[in-house]
Coordinates of C-alpha atoms and ligand atoms in Angstrom, one line a residue:
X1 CA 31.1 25.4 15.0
X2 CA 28.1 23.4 15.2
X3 CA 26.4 21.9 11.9
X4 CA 23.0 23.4 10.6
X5 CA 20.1 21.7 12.0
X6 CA 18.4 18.6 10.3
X7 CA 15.0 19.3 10.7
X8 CA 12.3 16.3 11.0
X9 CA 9.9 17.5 8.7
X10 CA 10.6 21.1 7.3
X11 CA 8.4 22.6 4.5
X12 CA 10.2 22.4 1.0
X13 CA 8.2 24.9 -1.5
X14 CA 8.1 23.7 -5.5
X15 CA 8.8 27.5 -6.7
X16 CA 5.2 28.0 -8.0
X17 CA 3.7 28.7 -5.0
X18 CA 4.5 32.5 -5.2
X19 CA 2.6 32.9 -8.3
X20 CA -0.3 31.9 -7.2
X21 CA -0.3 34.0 -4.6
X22 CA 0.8 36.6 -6.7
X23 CA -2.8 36.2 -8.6
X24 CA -4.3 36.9 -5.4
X25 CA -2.6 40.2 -5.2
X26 CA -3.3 41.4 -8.3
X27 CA -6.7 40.6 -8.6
X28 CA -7.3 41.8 -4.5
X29 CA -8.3 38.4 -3.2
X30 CA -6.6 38.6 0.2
X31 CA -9.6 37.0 1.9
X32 CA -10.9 33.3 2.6
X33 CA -12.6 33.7 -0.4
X34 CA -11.2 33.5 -3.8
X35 CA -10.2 31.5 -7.0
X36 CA -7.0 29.7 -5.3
X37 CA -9.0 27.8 -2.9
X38 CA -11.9 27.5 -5.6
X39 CA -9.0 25.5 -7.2
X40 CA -7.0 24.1 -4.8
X41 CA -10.2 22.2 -3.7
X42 CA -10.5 21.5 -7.5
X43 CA -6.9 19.9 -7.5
X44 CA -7.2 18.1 -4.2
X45 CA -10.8 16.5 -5.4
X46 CA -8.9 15.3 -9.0
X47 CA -6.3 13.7 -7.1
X48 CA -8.5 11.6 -4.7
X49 CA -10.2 11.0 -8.0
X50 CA -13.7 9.4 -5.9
X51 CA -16.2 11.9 -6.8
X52 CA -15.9 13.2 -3.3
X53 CA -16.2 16.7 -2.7
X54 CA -13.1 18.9 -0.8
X55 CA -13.8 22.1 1.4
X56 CA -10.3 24.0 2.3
X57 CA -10.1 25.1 5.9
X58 CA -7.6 26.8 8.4
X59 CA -6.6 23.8 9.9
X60 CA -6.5 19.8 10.1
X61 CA -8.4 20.4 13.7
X62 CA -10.7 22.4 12.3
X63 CA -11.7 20.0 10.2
X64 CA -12.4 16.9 12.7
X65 CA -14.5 19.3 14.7
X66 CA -16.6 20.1 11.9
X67 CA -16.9 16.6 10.8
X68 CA -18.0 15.5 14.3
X69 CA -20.4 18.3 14.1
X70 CA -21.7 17.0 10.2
X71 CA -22.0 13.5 12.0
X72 CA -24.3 14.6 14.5
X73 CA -21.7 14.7 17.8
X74 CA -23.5 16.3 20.4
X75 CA -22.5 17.1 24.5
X76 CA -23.1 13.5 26.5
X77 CA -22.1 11.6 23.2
X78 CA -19.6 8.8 23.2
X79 CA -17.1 9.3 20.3
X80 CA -14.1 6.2 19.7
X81 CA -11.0 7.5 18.9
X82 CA -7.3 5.6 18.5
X83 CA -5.0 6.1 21.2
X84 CA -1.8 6.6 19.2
X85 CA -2.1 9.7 17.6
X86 CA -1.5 13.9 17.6
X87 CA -3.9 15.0 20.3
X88 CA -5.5 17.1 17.4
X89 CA -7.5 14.0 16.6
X90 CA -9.1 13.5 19.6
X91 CA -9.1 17.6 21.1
X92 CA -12.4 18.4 18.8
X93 CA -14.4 16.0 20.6
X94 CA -14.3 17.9 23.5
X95 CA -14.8 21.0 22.0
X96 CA -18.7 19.0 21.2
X97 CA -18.8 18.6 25.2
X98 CA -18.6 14.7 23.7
X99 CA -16.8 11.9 25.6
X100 CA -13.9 10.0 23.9
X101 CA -13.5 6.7 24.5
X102 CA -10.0 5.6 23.5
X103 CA -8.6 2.1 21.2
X104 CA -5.2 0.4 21.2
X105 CA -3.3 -0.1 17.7
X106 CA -2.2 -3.6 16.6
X107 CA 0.9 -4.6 15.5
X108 CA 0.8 -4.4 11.7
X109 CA 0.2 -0.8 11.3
X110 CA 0.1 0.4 14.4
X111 CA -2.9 1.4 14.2
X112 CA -7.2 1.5 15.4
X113 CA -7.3 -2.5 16.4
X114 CA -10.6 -4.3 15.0
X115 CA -10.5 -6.2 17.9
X116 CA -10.4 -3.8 20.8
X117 CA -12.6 -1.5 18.9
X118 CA -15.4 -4.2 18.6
X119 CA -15.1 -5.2 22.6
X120 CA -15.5 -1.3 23.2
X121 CA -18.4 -1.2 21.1
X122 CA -19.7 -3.9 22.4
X123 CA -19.5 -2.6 25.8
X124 CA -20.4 0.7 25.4
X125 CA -23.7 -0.6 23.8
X126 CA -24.2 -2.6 27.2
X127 CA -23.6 0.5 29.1
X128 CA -26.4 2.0 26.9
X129 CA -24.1 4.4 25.1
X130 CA -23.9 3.5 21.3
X131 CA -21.0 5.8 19.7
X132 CA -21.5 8.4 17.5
X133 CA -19.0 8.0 15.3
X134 CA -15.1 6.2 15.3
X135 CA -12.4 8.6 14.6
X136 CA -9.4 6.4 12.5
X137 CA -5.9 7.3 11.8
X138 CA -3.4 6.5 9.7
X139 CA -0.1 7.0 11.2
X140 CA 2.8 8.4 10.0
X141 CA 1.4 8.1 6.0
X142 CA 0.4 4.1 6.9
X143 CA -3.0 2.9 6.3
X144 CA -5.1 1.4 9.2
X145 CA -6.6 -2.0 8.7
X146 CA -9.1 -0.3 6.9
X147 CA -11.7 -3.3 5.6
X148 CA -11.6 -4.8 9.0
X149 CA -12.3 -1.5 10.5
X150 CA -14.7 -0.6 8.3
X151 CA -16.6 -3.9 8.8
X152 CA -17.0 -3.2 12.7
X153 CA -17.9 -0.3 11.6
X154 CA -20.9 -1.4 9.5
X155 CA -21.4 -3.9 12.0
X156 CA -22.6 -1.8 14.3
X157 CA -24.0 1.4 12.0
X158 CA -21.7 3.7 13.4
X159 CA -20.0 6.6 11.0
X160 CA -16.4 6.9 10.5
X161 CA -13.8 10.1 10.7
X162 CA -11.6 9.4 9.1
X163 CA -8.4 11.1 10.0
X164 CA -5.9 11.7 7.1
X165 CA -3.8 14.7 8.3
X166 CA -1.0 12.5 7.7
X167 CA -1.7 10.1 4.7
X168 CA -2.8 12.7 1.6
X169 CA -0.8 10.1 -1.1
X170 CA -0.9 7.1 0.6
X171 CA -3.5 4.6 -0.3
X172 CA -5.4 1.0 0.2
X173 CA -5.6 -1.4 -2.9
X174 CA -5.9 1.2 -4.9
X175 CA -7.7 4.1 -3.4
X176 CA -6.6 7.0 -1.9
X177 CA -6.6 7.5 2.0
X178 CA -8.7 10.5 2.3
X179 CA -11.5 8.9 0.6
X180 CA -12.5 6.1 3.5
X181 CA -14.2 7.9 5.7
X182 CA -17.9 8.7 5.8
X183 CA -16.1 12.2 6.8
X184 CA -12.3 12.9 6.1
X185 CA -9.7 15.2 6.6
X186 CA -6.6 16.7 5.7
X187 CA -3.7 18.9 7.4
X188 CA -1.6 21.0 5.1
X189 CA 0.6 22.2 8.5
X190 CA 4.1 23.3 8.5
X191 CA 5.5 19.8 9.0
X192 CA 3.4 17.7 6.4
X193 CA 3.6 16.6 3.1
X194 CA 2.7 19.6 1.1
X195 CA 1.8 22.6 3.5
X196 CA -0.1 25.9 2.9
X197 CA 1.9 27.3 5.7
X198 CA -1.6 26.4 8.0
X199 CA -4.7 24.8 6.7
X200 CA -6.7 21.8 6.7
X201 CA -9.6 20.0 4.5
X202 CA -12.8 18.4 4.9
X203 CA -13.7 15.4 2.4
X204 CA -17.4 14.8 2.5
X205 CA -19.6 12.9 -0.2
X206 CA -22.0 15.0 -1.8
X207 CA -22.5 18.6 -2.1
X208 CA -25.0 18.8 0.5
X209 CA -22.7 18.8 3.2
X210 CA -19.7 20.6 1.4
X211 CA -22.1 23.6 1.8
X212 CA -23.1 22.7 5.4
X213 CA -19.4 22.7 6.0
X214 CA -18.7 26.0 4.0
X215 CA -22.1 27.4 6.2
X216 CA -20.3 26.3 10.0
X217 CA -16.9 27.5 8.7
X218 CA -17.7 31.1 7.6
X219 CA -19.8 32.1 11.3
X220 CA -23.0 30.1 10.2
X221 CA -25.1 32.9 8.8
X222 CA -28.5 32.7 7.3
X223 CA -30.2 33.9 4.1
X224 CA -31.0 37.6 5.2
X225 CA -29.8 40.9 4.3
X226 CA -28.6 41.3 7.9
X227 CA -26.4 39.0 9.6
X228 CA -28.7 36.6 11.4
X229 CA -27.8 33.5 13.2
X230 CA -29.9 30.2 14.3
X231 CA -27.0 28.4 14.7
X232 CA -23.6 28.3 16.5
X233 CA -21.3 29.4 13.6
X234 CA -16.8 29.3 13.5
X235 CA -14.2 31.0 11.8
X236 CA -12.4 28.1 10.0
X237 CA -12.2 29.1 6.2
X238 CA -8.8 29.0 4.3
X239 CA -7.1 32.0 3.4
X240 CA -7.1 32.6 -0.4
X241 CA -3.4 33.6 -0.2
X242 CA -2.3 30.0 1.6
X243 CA -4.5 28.3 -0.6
X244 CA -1.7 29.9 -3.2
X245 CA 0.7 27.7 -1.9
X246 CA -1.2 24.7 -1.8
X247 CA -1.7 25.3 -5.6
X248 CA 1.9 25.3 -6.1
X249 CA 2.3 22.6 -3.7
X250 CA 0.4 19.9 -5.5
X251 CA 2.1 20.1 -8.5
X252 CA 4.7 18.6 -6.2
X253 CA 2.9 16.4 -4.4
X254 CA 4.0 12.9 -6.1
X255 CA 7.6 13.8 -6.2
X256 CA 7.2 14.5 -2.4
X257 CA 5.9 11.2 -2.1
X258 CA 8.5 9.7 -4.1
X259 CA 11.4 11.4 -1.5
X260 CA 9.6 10.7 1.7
X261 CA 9.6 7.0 0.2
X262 CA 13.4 7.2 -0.8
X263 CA 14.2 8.7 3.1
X264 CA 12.3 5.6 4.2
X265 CA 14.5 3.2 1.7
X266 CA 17.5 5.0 3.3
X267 CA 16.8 4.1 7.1
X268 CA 15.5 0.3 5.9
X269 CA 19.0 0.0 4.7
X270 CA 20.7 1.8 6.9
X271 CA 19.2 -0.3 9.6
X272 CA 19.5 -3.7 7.2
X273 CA 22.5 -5.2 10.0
X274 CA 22.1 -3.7 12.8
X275 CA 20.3 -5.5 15.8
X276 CA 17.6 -4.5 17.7
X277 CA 16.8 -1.7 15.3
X278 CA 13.3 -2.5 12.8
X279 CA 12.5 0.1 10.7
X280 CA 8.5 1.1 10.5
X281 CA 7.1 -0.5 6.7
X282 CA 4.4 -2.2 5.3
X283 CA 5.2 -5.5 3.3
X284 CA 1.6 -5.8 2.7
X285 CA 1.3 -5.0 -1.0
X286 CA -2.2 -3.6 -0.4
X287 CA -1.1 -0.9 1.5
X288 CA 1.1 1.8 0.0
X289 CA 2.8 4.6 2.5
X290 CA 3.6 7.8 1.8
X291 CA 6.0 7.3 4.6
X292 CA 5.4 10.8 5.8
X293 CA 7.8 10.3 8.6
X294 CA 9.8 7.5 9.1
X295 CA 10.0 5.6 12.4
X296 CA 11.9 2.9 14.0
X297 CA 11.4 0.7 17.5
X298 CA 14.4 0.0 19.6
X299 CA 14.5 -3.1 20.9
X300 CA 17.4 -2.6 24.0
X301 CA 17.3 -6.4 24.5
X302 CA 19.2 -6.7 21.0
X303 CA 21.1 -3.7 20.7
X304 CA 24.6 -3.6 21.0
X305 CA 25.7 -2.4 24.6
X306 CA 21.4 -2.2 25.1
X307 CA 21.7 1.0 23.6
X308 CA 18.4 2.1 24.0
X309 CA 15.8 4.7 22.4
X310 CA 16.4 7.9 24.6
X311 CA 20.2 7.1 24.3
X312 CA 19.8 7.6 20.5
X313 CA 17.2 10.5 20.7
X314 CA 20.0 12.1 22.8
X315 CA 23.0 11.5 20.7
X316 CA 21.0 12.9 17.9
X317 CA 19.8 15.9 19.4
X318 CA 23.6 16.7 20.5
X319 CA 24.0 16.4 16.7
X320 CA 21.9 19.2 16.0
X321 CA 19.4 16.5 14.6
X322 CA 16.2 16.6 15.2
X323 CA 14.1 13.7 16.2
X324 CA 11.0 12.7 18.1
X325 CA 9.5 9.8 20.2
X326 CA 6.4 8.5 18.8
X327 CA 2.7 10.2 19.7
X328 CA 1.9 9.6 23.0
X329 CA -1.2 7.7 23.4
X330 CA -4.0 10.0 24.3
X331 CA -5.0 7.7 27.5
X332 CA -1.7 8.5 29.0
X333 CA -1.9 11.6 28.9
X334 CA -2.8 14.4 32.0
X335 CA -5.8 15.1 29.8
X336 CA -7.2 12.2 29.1
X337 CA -6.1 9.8 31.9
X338 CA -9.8 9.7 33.1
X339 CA -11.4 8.5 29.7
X340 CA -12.3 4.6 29.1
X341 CA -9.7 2.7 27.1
X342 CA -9.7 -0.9 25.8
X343 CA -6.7 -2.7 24.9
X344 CA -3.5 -3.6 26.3
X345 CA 0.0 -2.3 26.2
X346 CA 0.8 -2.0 22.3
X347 CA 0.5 1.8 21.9
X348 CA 2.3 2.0 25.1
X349 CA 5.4 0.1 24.5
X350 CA 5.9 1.3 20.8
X351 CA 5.4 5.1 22.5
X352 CA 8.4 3.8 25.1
X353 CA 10.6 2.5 22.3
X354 CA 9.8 4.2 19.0
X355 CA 11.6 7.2 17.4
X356 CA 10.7 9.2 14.2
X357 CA 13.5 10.6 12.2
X358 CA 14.8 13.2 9.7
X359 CA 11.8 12.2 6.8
X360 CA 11.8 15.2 5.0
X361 CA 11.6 15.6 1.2
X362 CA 14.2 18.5 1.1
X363 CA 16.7 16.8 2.7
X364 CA 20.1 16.1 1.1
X365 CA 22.7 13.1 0.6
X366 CA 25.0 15.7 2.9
X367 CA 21.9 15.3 5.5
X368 CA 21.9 11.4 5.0
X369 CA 25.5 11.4 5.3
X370 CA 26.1 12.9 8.6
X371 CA 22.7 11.1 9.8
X372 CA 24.2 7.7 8.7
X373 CA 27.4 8.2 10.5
X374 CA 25.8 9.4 13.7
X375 CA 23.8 6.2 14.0
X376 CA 25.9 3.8 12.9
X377 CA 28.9 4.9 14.9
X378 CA 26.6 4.6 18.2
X379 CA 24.8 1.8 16.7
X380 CA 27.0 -0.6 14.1
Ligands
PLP1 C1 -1.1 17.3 12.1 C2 -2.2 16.4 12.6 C3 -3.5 16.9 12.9 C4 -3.7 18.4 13.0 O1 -3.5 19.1 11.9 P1 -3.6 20.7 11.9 O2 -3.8 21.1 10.5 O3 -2.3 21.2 12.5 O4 -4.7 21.1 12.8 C5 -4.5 16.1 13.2 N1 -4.3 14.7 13.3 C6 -3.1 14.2 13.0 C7 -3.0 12.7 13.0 C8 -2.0 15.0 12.7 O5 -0.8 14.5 12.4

């Protein structure tokens, strides 16, 4: 018989959630409308705790594309984006009929490089194209190099998305990620840190353009008794009844933090002798992870017998475990192989030799266990 599956990031509920969206029934809010996302924005905005203001929408995606539309992204526009990421980052720019232009990561955090996003700047101004705005991420629950980005940035006067579909917990000296951008985001998916089954958020900084967001995401309608129109309007509210769960789910939020960090604690020792094997971490006491999923790079120059990464993704899958290679970068893919890109190979080699592994905060010392021996019988 075959052992249950370890799942790489499964949703694990806190037990709450059903009252909340018991509320909903009782009182008849099964509509995007209703006191569960009134307060689930209300929870999201305490916890950034920046005086920012949170819209709740149906998804992460929907969120970038309404940012790009709050920070003026038209068709024709030039829009900088990191390479290594979910293709949801950069997708929404071409819902605007914009043009990406795509940015290496650098070693430290793997991701948006300072460097190669100043030379593409700098370039795209001499090509008479000054972006629009830069879309940043911070992958797998690390923060980007977020003064130095934020000083090319200013530099230059361009906007920043800020992409935190990944990072809600995670912060920089101090501050929450989620609360960088001049826009941010949020993904409550299946796989993240807390979910709402499916839903998103949009961080802006005043109330103006919470409403503006609130206006695009509910079919843009004017002030009439009629339903009138001047403007191109979507369908990307939240669901009061999913915003139930993401009531319950931030009541849990730090403790998922706290296991996501443990499951990363587990691989850094798991991996403490073994060659050719480095574990995915900041050192950098400035930066704190939420370690949403862990990662490692294979080195098959130091491994024992070479062993490489798609040898271990293949044991483990026969294992009933599952595991994934890293994104792949958004200029190698069929999509996107005709869009600019400045850097060199860094996004490219950690996609050949990275791995992301079991990082969920439901899973069990059993899990560990038979994860742990799997490795280190291929591996020690
Ligand atoms: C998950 C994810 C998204 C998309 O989120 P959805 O809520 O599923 O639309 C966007 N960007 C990154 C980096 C993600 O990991």
């Amino acid at each position: 018989m075959k052992s249950p599956k370890i799942w790489l990031s499964s949703p694990h509920m806190g037990g709450t959630e059903l009252n909340y969206i018991h509320e909903a029934f009782d009182s008849n809010w099964i509509a995007p409308l209703g006191a569960n996302i009134t307060e689930f924005e209300h929870d999201l905005e305490k916890y950034l705790s920046h005086g920012l203001f949170v819209t709740a929408l149906s998804s992460a995606t929907a969120a970038i594309h309404l940012g790009l539309i709050l920070l003026g992204v038209k068709t024709g526009d030039v829009v900088i984006c990191q390479s290594l990421t979910f293709s949801a980052s950069a997708n929404p720019i071409l819902y605007q009929g914009a043009t990406p232009v795509f940015i290496d990561s650098e070693l430290e955090t793997w991701n948006l490089c300072p460097i190669a996003l100043e030379n593409a700047i700098v370039d795209c101004i001499y090509k008479g194209q000054i972006p629009k705005a830069i879309i940043t991420v911070h992958l797998y629950g690390v923060p980007y190099q977020i003064d130095e980005v934020r000083a090319v940035a200013n530099k230059y006067n361009i906007p920043i998305l800020e992409d935190s579909a990944e990072a809600l917990g995670s912060s920089y000296k101090g501050q929450k990620c989620g609360t960088f951008g001049d826009v941010s985001v949020f993904s409550f998916n299946g796989n993240k840190i807390i979910t709402t089954s499916g839903g998103g958020a949009i961080v802006t900084s005043n109330h103006q353009l919470k409403k503006k967001a609130q206006f695009l995401a509910s079919q843009s309608k004017d002030e009439a008794p009629h339903y009138q129109h001047s403007e191109i309007g979507f369908n990307y509210q939240m669901s009061n009844i999913c915003a139930g769960i993401g009531r319950g789910q931030m009541r849990v939020l730090d403790e998922h933090i706290t296991l996501r960090r443990a499951m990363h604690d587990f691989y850094v020792s798991l991996f403490e002798n073994i060659p050719g094997i480095t574990v995915y971490s900041t050192t950098n006491p400035d930066y704190f992870a939420n370690y949403w999923l862990t990662s490692i790079i294979v080195n098959p120059n130091e491994t024992k017998n070479g062993i490489d990464r798609e040898t271990i993704r293949l044991l483990l899958l026969d294992s009933n475990i599952e595991c994934r290679p890293l994104w792949k970068p958004m200029h190698l893919q069929p999509l996107y192989k005709n869009y600019r890109f400045y850097g060199n190979k860094i996004a490219e080699t950690l996609f050949e030799n990275g791995l992301s592994l079991p990082s969920g905060s439901n899973l069990t010392d059993l899990d560990r266990d038979r994860i742990g021996s799997v490795l280190l019988k291929l591996l020690g």
